[in-house]
Amino acid sequence: MFRFIHTADLHLDAPLKSLALKDEDLSDLVGNATRRALERIVDLCLEEDVDALLVAGDLYDGDMRSMKTAAFLVSQMERLDEAGIAVFMIRGNHDAESVLTRELEFSGNVHVFTGHGGTVELSEKGVAVHGVSFSKPQAPESLLPKYRPPVSGFFNIGLLHTSLAGAAGHDTYAPCSVNDLKSHGFDYWALGHVHIRQVHSEAPYVVMPGMPQGRDVGEAGPKSVTLVTIENGSVTLEERITSQVEFTRESVALDGIEDWRDALDAIDAVIASNAMAPSDHTVLRLELTGETPLAWRLRRDHDLLLEQVSNLARSKGSVWIDKIVHRHTPPSQTVKGEDPRSELGALMARLMEDETFLIRATRDAEDLVGDLPPELRSAFGETEEEQADQISALLKEGVEEIVARMMAGDREETS
């Protein structure tokens, strides 16, 4: 029998992407989440008494410079060494950028494959582990030609960091198809790079384990590693949750709700449903939707709403509020007589369809984004298209909020 944990894309000590993590305790929790995930992976290796840990790239995040992080990583590998657990590791596109990690003095149980590729035979287990690291951050061509043929009579495992034939939100790295991998002759392909878990094939196994810890709401849901057991030629896969923090996006329908307390009750019910998540903590982004007479008040008193909702989350002990997004609108109504505010609101709404206005507004917004600290700019997207979409969404929200505040006068007088 041979058992191993397959993981990838931990991005150890990755910087926070969210602008909303202003709560110091929450920032500390999320900032240390990747370290806790690595500890949990090592704990799982020890608890399950596995033979090996396989890391299919991007264990680190870019050019890691912290000696504290490096020492932490080495200490975790030493825990595995003391238990006699081998570690097989390849570098992905992020690892390849790191200068510090190339100088790390790992314990003897850690084998890091080079860019030339290689094979380690575990004769007593009848297992051969193959791997090829990225030599540079870019890998526009397939790395498959660098892999040796399978070792006859052994169970052959290939470690590969790849985008396969392409994945949404991921650049192309070491491209190849699932059929290319299947035809190579290995019994199990331990992949990395795409952050969503997927078993692409079972004959042979081609497994993308996903990431063990999400970093923002764009990487939502519980995260995990894959525990693999090989016995008498049979292969069993088990998904094991490792994320300490789980990011979630939830909608709260406020249709017809007129009372502030009732709105809080609706929000509280959604928060409570997320308190039972498989991870220890849930970071929740709430999107308020529907037609409600409270629309203008919710926007105007956003700071009060955020504080009250955050208190509701704190009372659950495991839920944190990342952000509240207003997607709701006032009830549709026919305005009697002429109302200059309604006319102005209609004009502002039409501006969002004016190409000249959008070009000018986008240019101004790009200048503002450019003035932000480098670590915050990525919150507006990683590409020109993503940034344009984000700016357009913010403009739309701004128009809706201004119109809601203009129309607030009559409702304040009658409330």
Tab-separated table of C-alpha atoms in Angstrom, residues 12-409:
chain	number	residue	atom	x	y	z
A	12	LEU	CA	2.172	30.847	1.090
A	13	ASP	CA	1.908	34.362	2.567
A	14	ALA	CA	0.092	35.701	-0.494
A	15	PRO	CA	-0.837	39.391	-0.017
A	16	LEU	CA	-4.472	40.228	0.729
A	17	LYS	CA	-6.378	41.350	-2.339
A	18	SER	CA	-9.495	42.724	-0.691
A	19	LEU	CA	-9.796	46.439	0.017
A	20	ALA	CA	-12.563	45.661	2.481
A	21	LEU	CA	-10.451	43.847	5.074
A	22	LYS	CA	-10.142	46.900	7.329
A	23	ASP	CA	-10.892	44.971	10.510
A	24	GLU	CA	-7.513	44.299	12.114
A	25	ASP	CA	-8.549	40.948	13.579
A	26	LEU	CA	-10.002	39.837	10.255
A	27	SER	CA	-6.886	40.957	8.391
A	28	ASP	CA	-4.717	38.941	10.786
A	29	LEU	CA	-6.950	35.890	10.378
A	30	VAL	CA	-6.883	35.983	6.577
A	31	GLY	CA	-3.236	37.038	6.432
A	32	ASN	CA	-2.173	33.928	8.362
A	33	ALA	CA	-4.643	31.542	6.719
A	34	THR	CA	-2.182	30.079	4.208
A	35	ARG	CA	0.249	29.230	7.009
A	36	ARG	CA	-2.501	27.557	8.993
A	37	ALA	CA	-3.463	25.590	5.880
A	38	LEU	CA	0.098	24.287	5.537
A	39	GLU	CA	0.079	23.270	9.198
A	40	ARG	CA	-3.191	21.440	8.620
A	41	ILE	CA	-1.765	19.643	5.598
A	42	VAL	CA	1.201	18.479	7.670
A	43	ASP	CA	-1.137	17.496	10.525
A	44	LEU	CA	-3.216	15.471	8.069
A	45	CYS	CA	-0.102	13.724	6.739
A	46	LEU	CA	0.804	12.717	10.289
A	47	GLU	CA	-2.724	11.671	11.280
A	48	GLU	CA	-3.204	9.537	8.169
A	49	ASP	CA	0.331	8.138	8.369
A	50	VAL	CA	0.922	8.768	4.671
A	51	ASP	CA	4.089	7.851	2.828
A	52	ALA	CA	4.484	11.142	0.982
A	53	LEU	CA	3.300	14.691	0.414
A	54	LEU	CA	3.169	15.806	-3.245
A	55	VAL	CA	3.167	19.556	-3.972
A	56	ALA	CA	2.378	20.339	-7.623
A	57	GLY	CA	3.710	23.891	-7.721
A	58	ASP	CA	3.069	27.389	-6.349
A	59	LEU	CA	3.740	26.522	-2.736
A	60	TYR	CA	5.088	30.066	-2.439
A	61	ASP	CA	3.681	33.293	-3.825
A	62	GLY	CA	6.083	35.049	-6.154
A	63	ASP	CA	9.382	36.422	-4.950
A	64	MET	CA	9.133	35.428	-1.301
A	65	ARG	CA	11.644	37.473	0.701
A	66	SER	CA	10.591	36.864	4.311
A	67	MET	CA	13.114	34.804	6.252
A	68	LYS	CA	10.387	34.235	8.841
A	69	THR	CA	8.221	32.569	6.206
A	70	ALA	CA	11.160	30.538	4.948
A	71	ALA	CA	11.948	29.320	8.476
A	72	PHE	CA	8.298	28.385	9.001
A	73	LEU	CA	8.254	26.368	5.775
A	74	VAL	CA	11.449	24.530	6.696
A	75	SER	CA	10.078	23.724	10.157
A	76	GLN	CA	6.962	22.132	8.650
A	77	MET	CA	9.059	19.981	6.337
A	78	GLU	CA	11.122	18.891	9.349
A	79	ARG	CA	7.951	17.724	11.099
A	80	LEU	CA	7.343	15.404	8.158
A	81	ASP	CA	10.973	14.296	8.139
A	82	GLU	CA	10.749	13.246	11.782
A	83	ALA	CA	7.776	11.037	10.870
A	84	GLY	CA	9.565	9.499	7.890
A	85	ILE	CA	7.266	11.154	5.334
A	86	ALA	CA	8.830	12.063	1.990
A	87	VAL	CA	8.009	15.322	0.182
A	88	PHE	CA	8.088	15.638	-3.608
A	89	MET	CA	7.804	19.146	-4.956
A	90	ILE	CA	7.869	20.999	-8.282
A	91	ARG	CA	8.038	24.739	-8.887
A	92	GLY	CA	5.188	26.444	-10.730
A	93	ASN	CA	5.000	29.874	-12.320
A	94	HIS	CA	4.972	31.629	-8.926
A	95	ASP	CA	7.677	29.477	-7.326
A	96	ALA	CA	9.981	30.119	-10.279
A	97	GLU	CA	10.068	33.828	-9.366
A	98	SER	CA	11.450	33.178	-5.882
A	99	VAL	CA	15.146	33.741	-5.247
A	100	LEU	CA	15.058	33.076	-1.511
A	101	THR	CA	13.395	29.662	-1.750
A	102	ARG	CA	16.120	28.359	-4.080
A	103	GLU	CA	18.560	28.857	-1.217
A	104	LEU	CA	16.471	27.059	1.423
A	105	GLU	CA	18.133	24.205	3.246
A	106	PHE	CA	15.360	21.608	3.367
A	107	SER	CA	15.604	18.442	5.438
A	108	GLY	CA	16.644	15.278	3.619
A	109	ASN	CA	13.068	14.078	3.077
A	110	VAL	CA	12.320	16.886	0.567
A	111	HIS	CA	12.992	16.335	-3.127
A	112	VAL	CA	12.509	19.389	-5.382
A	113	PHE	CA	12.522	18.467	-9.072
A	114	THR	CA	14.541	20.731	-11.378
A	115	GLY	CA	13.579	22.265	-14.693
A	116	HIS	CA	15.357	19.404	-16.433
A	117	GLY	CA	12.973	16.912	-14.860
A	118	GLY	CA	13.682	13.666	-13.092
A	119	THR	CA	12.352	10.477	-11.535
A	120	VAL	CA	12.574	9.091	-8.007
A	121	GLU	CA	11.970	5.357	-7.652
A	122	LEU	CA	10.599	4.058	-4.342
A	123	SER	CA	11.446	0.420	-4.951
A	124	GLU	CA	10.060	-0.883	-1.650
A	125	LYS	CA	6.671	0.605	-2.535
A	126	GLY	CA	6.776	-0.085	-6.270
A	127	VAL	CA	6.183	3.616	-6.967
A	128	ALA	CA	8.001	6.023	-9.308
A	129	VAL	CA	7.481	9.777	-8.907
A	130	HIS	CA	8.261	11.981	-11.911
A	131	GLY	CA	8.407	15.768	-11.957
A	132	VAL	CA	9.465	18.826	-13.952
A	133	SER	CA	9.712	22.317	-12.421
A	134	PHE	CA	9.286	25.631	-14.163
A	135	SER	CA	12.724	27.129	-14.832
A	136	LYS	CA	11.148	30.529	-15.534
A	137	PRO	CA	7.828	32.144	-14.568
A	138	GLN	CA	6.618	31.607	-18.137
A	139	ALA	CA	6.061	28.197	-19.731
A	140	PRO	CA	4.311	28.744	-23.071
A	141	GLU	CA	5.191	25.258	-24.367
A	142	SER	CA	4.211	21.806	-23.130
A	143	LEU	CA	6.557	20.247	-20.575
A	144	LEU	CA	5.504	16.678	-21.423
A	145	PRO	CA	8.568	15.990	-23.631
A	146	LYS	CA	10.751	16.386	-20.508
A	147	TYR	CA	9.063	13.465	-18.704
A	148	ARG	CA	10.618	10.012	-18.850
A	149	PRO	CA	8.506	7.069	-20.003
A	150	PRO	CA	6.805	5.147	-17.163
A	151	VAL	CA	8.985	2.778	-15.137
A	152	SER	CA	7.896	-0.739	-15.984
A	153	GLY	CA	6.233	-2.636	-13.157
A	154	PHE	CA	5.864	0.492	-10.995
A	155	PHE	CA	2.915	2.731	-10.179
A	156	ASN	CA	3.943	5.935	-11.972
A	157	ILE	CA	2.983	9.372	-10.622
A	158	GLY	CA	3.639	12.559	-12.598
A	159	LEU	CA	3.824	15.995	-10.953
A	160	LEU	CA	2.903	18.766	-13.405
A	161	HIS	CA	1.957	22.438	-13.069
A	162	THR	CA	-0.277	23.223	-16.044
A	163	SER	CA	-3.289	25.176	-17.239
A	164	LEU	CA	-4.155	22.131	-19.392
A	165	ALA	CA	-6.020	23.354	-22.480
A	166	GLY	CA	-6.911	26.625	-20.761
A	167	ALA	CA	-9.069	27.673	-17.830
A	168	ALA	CA	-11.125	30.796	-17.146
A	169	GLY	CA	-9.176	33.314	-15.085
A	170	HIS	CA	-5.854	31.556	-15.646
A	171	ASP	CA	-3.114	32.380	-18.141
A	172	THR	CA	-1.710	29.612	-20.318
A	173	TYR	CA	1.106	27.665	-18.668
A	174	ALA	CA	2.672	24.388	-19.865
A	175	PRO	CA	-0.364	23.664	-22.069
A	176	CYS	CA	-1.421	20.099	-22.804
A	177	SER	CA	-4.635	18.123	-23.108
A	178	VAL	CA	-6.013	15.455	-20.812
A	179	ASN	CA	-5.642	12.995	-23.687
A	180	ASP	CA	-1.948	13.940	-23.953
A	181	LEU	CA	-1.517	13.035	-20.278
A	182	LYS	CA	-3.495	9.812	-20.565
A	183	SER	CA	-1.424	8.619	-23.496
A	184	HIS	CA	1.893	9.170	-21.687
A	185	GLY	CA	1.391	6.001	-19.661
A	186	PHE	CA	1.496	7.260	-16.062
A	187	ASP	CA	-1.039	5.920	-13.563
A	188	TYR	CA	-1.692	9.191	-11.710
A	189	TRP	CA	-1.107	12.781	-12.813
A	190	ALA	CA	-0.794	15.107	-9.811
A	191	LEU	CA	-1.570	18.501	-11.340
A	192	GLY	CA	-1.482	22.052	-10.058
A	193	HIS	CA	-2.226	25.644	-11.219
A	194	VAL	CA	-6.033	25.807	-11.584
A	195	HIS	CA	-7.541	26.682	-8.208
A	196	ILE	CA	-10.730	24.634	-8.584
A	197	ARG	CA	-10.691	20.909	-7.734
A	198	GLN	CA	-11.517	18.573	-10.599
A	199	VAL	CA	-10.904	14.916	-11.396
A	200	HIS	CA	-10.394	15.033	-15.161
A	201	SER	CA	-9.926	11.294	-15.661
A	202	GLU	CA	-9.995	8.049	-13.686
A	203	ALA	CA	-8.237	5.779	-16.180
A	204	PRO	CA	-5.584	6.908	-15.558
A	205	TYR	CA	-6.243	9.418	-12.786
A	206	VAL	CA	-5.703	13.036	-13.805
A	207	VAL	CA	-6.407	15.189	-10.759
A	208	MET	CA	-6.368	18.951	-10.205
A	209	PRO	CA	-6.664	19.221	-6.391
A	210	GLY	CA	-7.644	22.894	-6.245
A	211	MET	CA	-6.078	25.091	-3.598
A	212	PRO	CA	-5.957	24.317	0.147
A	213	GLN	CA	-6.863	27.874	1.204
A	214	GLY	CA	-8.767	30.620	-0.626
A	215	ARG	CA	-7.500	34.203	-0.485
A	216	ASP	CA	-10.556	36.310	-1.314
A	217	VAL	CA	-14.205	36.075	-2.345
A	218	GLY	CA	-13.112	35.231	-5.901
A	219	GLU	CA	-11.843	31.925	-4.463
A	220	ALA	CA	-15.035	31.105	-2.601
A	221	GLY	CA	-16.037	27.946	-0.784
A	222	PRO	CA	-14.198	25.371	1.335
A	223	LYS	CA	-10.751	24.386	0.060
A	224	SER	CA	-9.064	21.028	0.288
A	225	VAL	CA	-6.322	18.539	-0.556
A	226	THR	CA	-6.665	15.051	-2.017
A	227	LEU	CA	-5.733	11.944	-0.022
A	228	VAL	CA	-4.784	9.085	-2.361
A	229	THR	CA	-4.534	5.419	-1.377
A	230	ILE	CA	-3.021	2.843	-3.748
A	231	GLU	CA	-3.595	-0.769	-2.730
A	232	ASN	CA	-3.479	-3.935	-4.843
A	233	GLY	CA	-3.689	-1.874	-8.018
A	234	SER	CA	-6.785	-0.026	-6.807
A	235	VAL	CA	-6.788	3.779	-6.351
A	236	THR	CA	-9.034	5.611	-3.873
A	237	LEU	CA	-9.389	9.404	-3.674
A	238	GLU	CA	-10.658	11.338	-0.663
A	239	GLU	CA	-11.167	15.092	-0.519
A	240	ARG	CA	-10.111	16.545	2.851
A	241	ILE	CA	-10.944	20.119	3.889
A	242	THR	CA	-7.913	22.163	4.953
A	243	SER	CA	-9.089	25.787	4.784
A	244	GLN	CA	-9.266	27.649	8.074
A	245	VAL	CA	-11.074	30.546	6.381
A	246	GLU	CA	-13.824	30.156	3.792
A	247	PHE	CA	-14.929	33.035	1.567
A	248	THR	CA	-18.600	33.167	0.574
A	249	ARG	CA	-20.847	35.478	-1.435
A	250	GLU	CA	-24.544	35.447	-0.449
A	251	SER	CA	-27.627	37.334	-1.671
A	252	VAL	CA	-30.269	38.644	0.738
A	253	ALA	CA	-33.666	39.324	-0.844
A	254	LEU	CA	-35.331	42.394	0.727
A	255	ASP	CA	-38.377	42.580	-1.535
A	256	GLY	CA	-41.219	44.403	0.184
A	257	ILE	CA	-39.382	44.822	3.512
A	258	GLU	CA	-40.213	48.229	5.001
A	259	ASP	CA	-38.803	48.018	8.534
A	260	TRP	CA	-35.074	48.269	9.325
A	261	ARG	CA	-35.371	45.563	11.987
A	262	ASP	CA	-36.982	43.175	9.492
A	263	ALA	CA	-34.122	43.807	7.066
A	264	LEU	CA	-31.612	42.940	9.807
A	265	ASP	CA	-33.569	39.758	10.581
A	266	ALA	CA	-33.376	38.698	6.923
A	267	ILE	CA	-29.635	39.360	6.898
A	268	ASP	CA	-29.178	37.552	10.225
A	269	ALA	CA	-30.826	34.420	8.832
A	270	VAL	CA	-28.304	34.309	5.994
A	271	ILE	CA	-25.410	34.871	8.411
A	272	ALA	CA	-26.662	32.035	10.638
A	273	SER	CA	-26.819	29.644	7.673
A	274	ASN	CA	-23.132	30.301	7.018
A	275	ALA	CA	-22.067	29.683	10.618
A	276	MET	CA	-22.120	25.913	9.936
A	277	ALA	CA	-19.549	25.991	7.118
A	278	PRO	CA	-16.939	23.195	7.109
A	279	SER	CA	-14.081	25.689	7.588
A	280	ASP	CA	-13.436	27.270	10.994
A	281	HIS	CA	-14.294	30.787	9.828
A	282	THR	CA	-16.470	32.263	7.080
A	283	VAL	CA	-15.753	35.636	5.497
A	284	LEU	CA	-19.058	36.736	4.031
A	285	ARG	CA	-19.818	39.235	1.285
A	286	LEU	CA	-23.511	40.161	1.367
A	287	GLU	CA	-25.370	41.408	-1.703
A	288	LEU	CA	-28.691	43.051	-0.802
A	289	THR	CA	-31.249	42.652	-3.592
A	290	GLY	CA	-34.904	43.282	-4.369
A	291	GLU	CA	-37.299	46.240	-4.347
A	292	THR	CA	-37.655	47.767	-0.900
A	293	PRO	CA	-38.814	51.131	0.491
A	294	LEU	CA	-35.651	50.980	2.626
A	295	ALA	CA	-33.396	51.270	-0.420
A	296	TRP	CA	-32.438	54.900	0.161
A	297	ARG	CA	-31.882	54.450	3.912
A	298	LEU	CA	-29.741	51.358	3.451
A	299	ARG	CA	-27.466	53.285	1.098
A	300	ARG	CA	-27.432	56.500	3.138
A	301	ASP	CA	-26.769	54.747	6.453
A	302	HIS	CA	-24.362	52.169	5.079
A	303	ASP	CA	-21.891	52.713	7.931
A	304	LEU	CA	-24.580	52.039	10.556
A	305	LEU	CA	-25.812	48.989	8.624
A	306	LEU	CA	-22.297	47.585	8.334
A	307	GLU	CA	-21.671	47.984	12.061
A	308	GLN	CA	-24.961	46.325	13.033
A	309	VAL	CA	-24.492	43.471	10.571
A	310	SER	CA	-20.894	42.982	11.731
A	311	ASN	CA	-22.170	42.694	15.315
A	312	LEU	CA	-24.666	40.042	14.197
A	313	ALA	CA	-21.814	38.136	12.566
A	314	ARG	CA	-19.580	38.427	15.639
A	315	SER	CA	-22.337	36.935	17.787
A	316	LYS	CA	-22.071	33.724	15.739
A	317	GLY	CA	-18.403	33.382	16.691
A	318	SER	CA	-17.162	32.209	13.291
A	319	VAL	CA	-18.568	34.600	10.678
A	320	TRP	CA	-16.959	37.829	9.495
A	321	ILE	CA	-18.373	40.460	7.134
A	322	ASP	CA	-16.106	41.350	4.247
A	323	LYS	CA	-18.421	43.805	2.529
A	324	ILE	CA	-22.062	44.768	1.972
A	325	VAL	CA	-22.992	45.426	-1.652
A	326	HIS	CA	-26.209	47.288	-2.487
A	327	ARG	CA	-28.046	45.736	-5.428
A	328	HIS	CA	-31.530	46.693	-4.242
A	329	THR	CA	-33.792	49.387	-5.721
A	330	PRO	CA	-36.728	51.491	-4.477
A	331	PRO	CA	-40.199	50.170	-5.364
A	332	SER	CA	-41.317	51.005	-8.887
A	333	GLN	CA	-43.824	53.828	-8.796
A	334	THR	CA	-45.508	56.315	-11.064
A	335	VAL	CA	-44.555	59.879	-10.254
A	336	LYS	CA	-47.523	62.265	-10.335
A	337	GLY	CA	-46.745	65.617	-11.875
A	338	GLU	CA	-43.303	66.811	-12.765
A	339	ASP	CA	-40.508	65.955	-10.382
A	340	PRO	CA	-37.159	67.503	-11.310
A	341	ARG	CA	-35.374	64.901	-9.204
A	342	SER	CA	-36.901	62.084	-11.246
A	343	GLU	CA	-35.951	63.835	-14.470
A	344	LEU	CA	-32.386	64.347	-13.221
A	345	GLY	CA	-32.222	60.712	-12.163
A	346	ALA	CA	-33.359	59.622	-15.630
A	347	LEU	CA	-30.721	61.833	-17.235
A	348	MET	CA	-28.016	60.362	-15.015
A	349	ALA	CA	-29.127	56.835	-15.866
A	350	ARG	CA	-28.930	57.660	-19.586
A	351	LEU	CA	-25.380	58.886	-19.076
A	352	MET	CA	-24.407	55.273	-18.409
A	353	GLU	CA	-25.268	54.536	-22.043
A	354	ASP	CA	-23.281	57.488	-23.412
A	355	GLU	CA	-20.030	56.142	-24.890
A	356	THR	CA	-18.214	59.500	-24.679
A	357	PHE	CA	-19.094	59.882	-20.987
A	358	LEU	CA	-18.014	56.317	-20.210
A	359	ILE	CA	-14.655	56.786	-21.968
A	360	ARG	CA	-13.985	60.006	-20.040
A	361	ALA	CA	-15.101	58.513	-16.722
A	362	THR	CA	-13.022	55.377	-17.286
A	363	ARG	CA	-9.938	57.467	-18.073
A	364	ASP	CA	-10.404	59.508	-14.875
A	365	ALA	CA	-10.944	56.340	-12.827
A	366	GLU	CA	-7.816	54.744	-14.287
A	367	ASP	CA	-5.806	57.755	-13.095
A	368	LEU	CA	-7.204	57.280	-9.590
A	369	VAL	CA	-6.410	53.560	-9.615
A	370	GLY	CA	-2.886	54.368	-10.742
A	371	ASP	CA	-2.414	56.555	-7.664
A	372	LEU	CA	-3.244	53.671	-5.314
A	373	PRO	CA	-0.472	51.650	-3.624
A	374	PRO	CA	0.597	48.735	-5.881
A	375	GLU	CA	-0.803	46.076	-3.531
A	376	LEU	CA	-4.317	47.573	-3.818
A	377	ARG	CA	-4.548	48.043	-7.572
A	378	SER	CA	-5.304	44.379	-8.269
A	379	ALA	CA	-8.639	44.784	-6.463
A	380	PHE	CA	-9.843	46.532	-9.635
A	381	GLY	CA	-8.935	43.571	-11.837
A	382	GLU	CA	-5.875	41.913	-13.319
A	383	THR	CA	-6.634	42.867	-16.931
A	384	GLU	CA	-7.795	45.974	-18.796
A	385	GLU	CA	-11.183	44.351	-19.414
A	386	GLU	CA	-11.673	43.418	-15.745
A	387	GLN	CA	-10.785	46.941	-14.645
A	388	ALA	CA	-13.201	48.484	-17.175
A	389	ASP	CA	-16.014	46.209	-15.933
A	390	GLN	CA	-15.254	47.101	-12.305
A	391	ILE	CA	-15.262	50.834	-13.060
A	392	SER	CA	-18.544	50.523	-14.968
A	393	ALA	CA	-20.136	48.678	-12.027
A	394	LEU	CA	-18.951	51.342	-9.587
A	395	LEU	CA	-20.350	54.114	-11.811
A	396	LYS	CA	-23.723	52.355	-11.936
A	397	GLU	CA	-23.747	51.950	-8.140
A	398	GLY	CA	-22.860	55.627	-7.762
A	399	VAL	CA	-25.732	56.754	-9.983
A	400	GLU	CA	-28.184	54.541	-8.108
A	401	GLU	CA	-27.019	55.881	-4.753
A	402	ILE	CA	-27.228	59.529	-5.815
A	403	VAL	CA	-30.756	59.031	-7.184
A	404	ALA	CA	-31.803	57.201	-4.002
A	405	ARG	CA	-30.502	60.030	-1.831
A	406	MET	CA	-32.227	62.663	-3.983
A	407	MET	CA	-35.538	60.839	-3.662
A	408	ALA	CA	-35.088	60.418	0.082
A	409	GLY	CA	-36.689	63.734	1.035
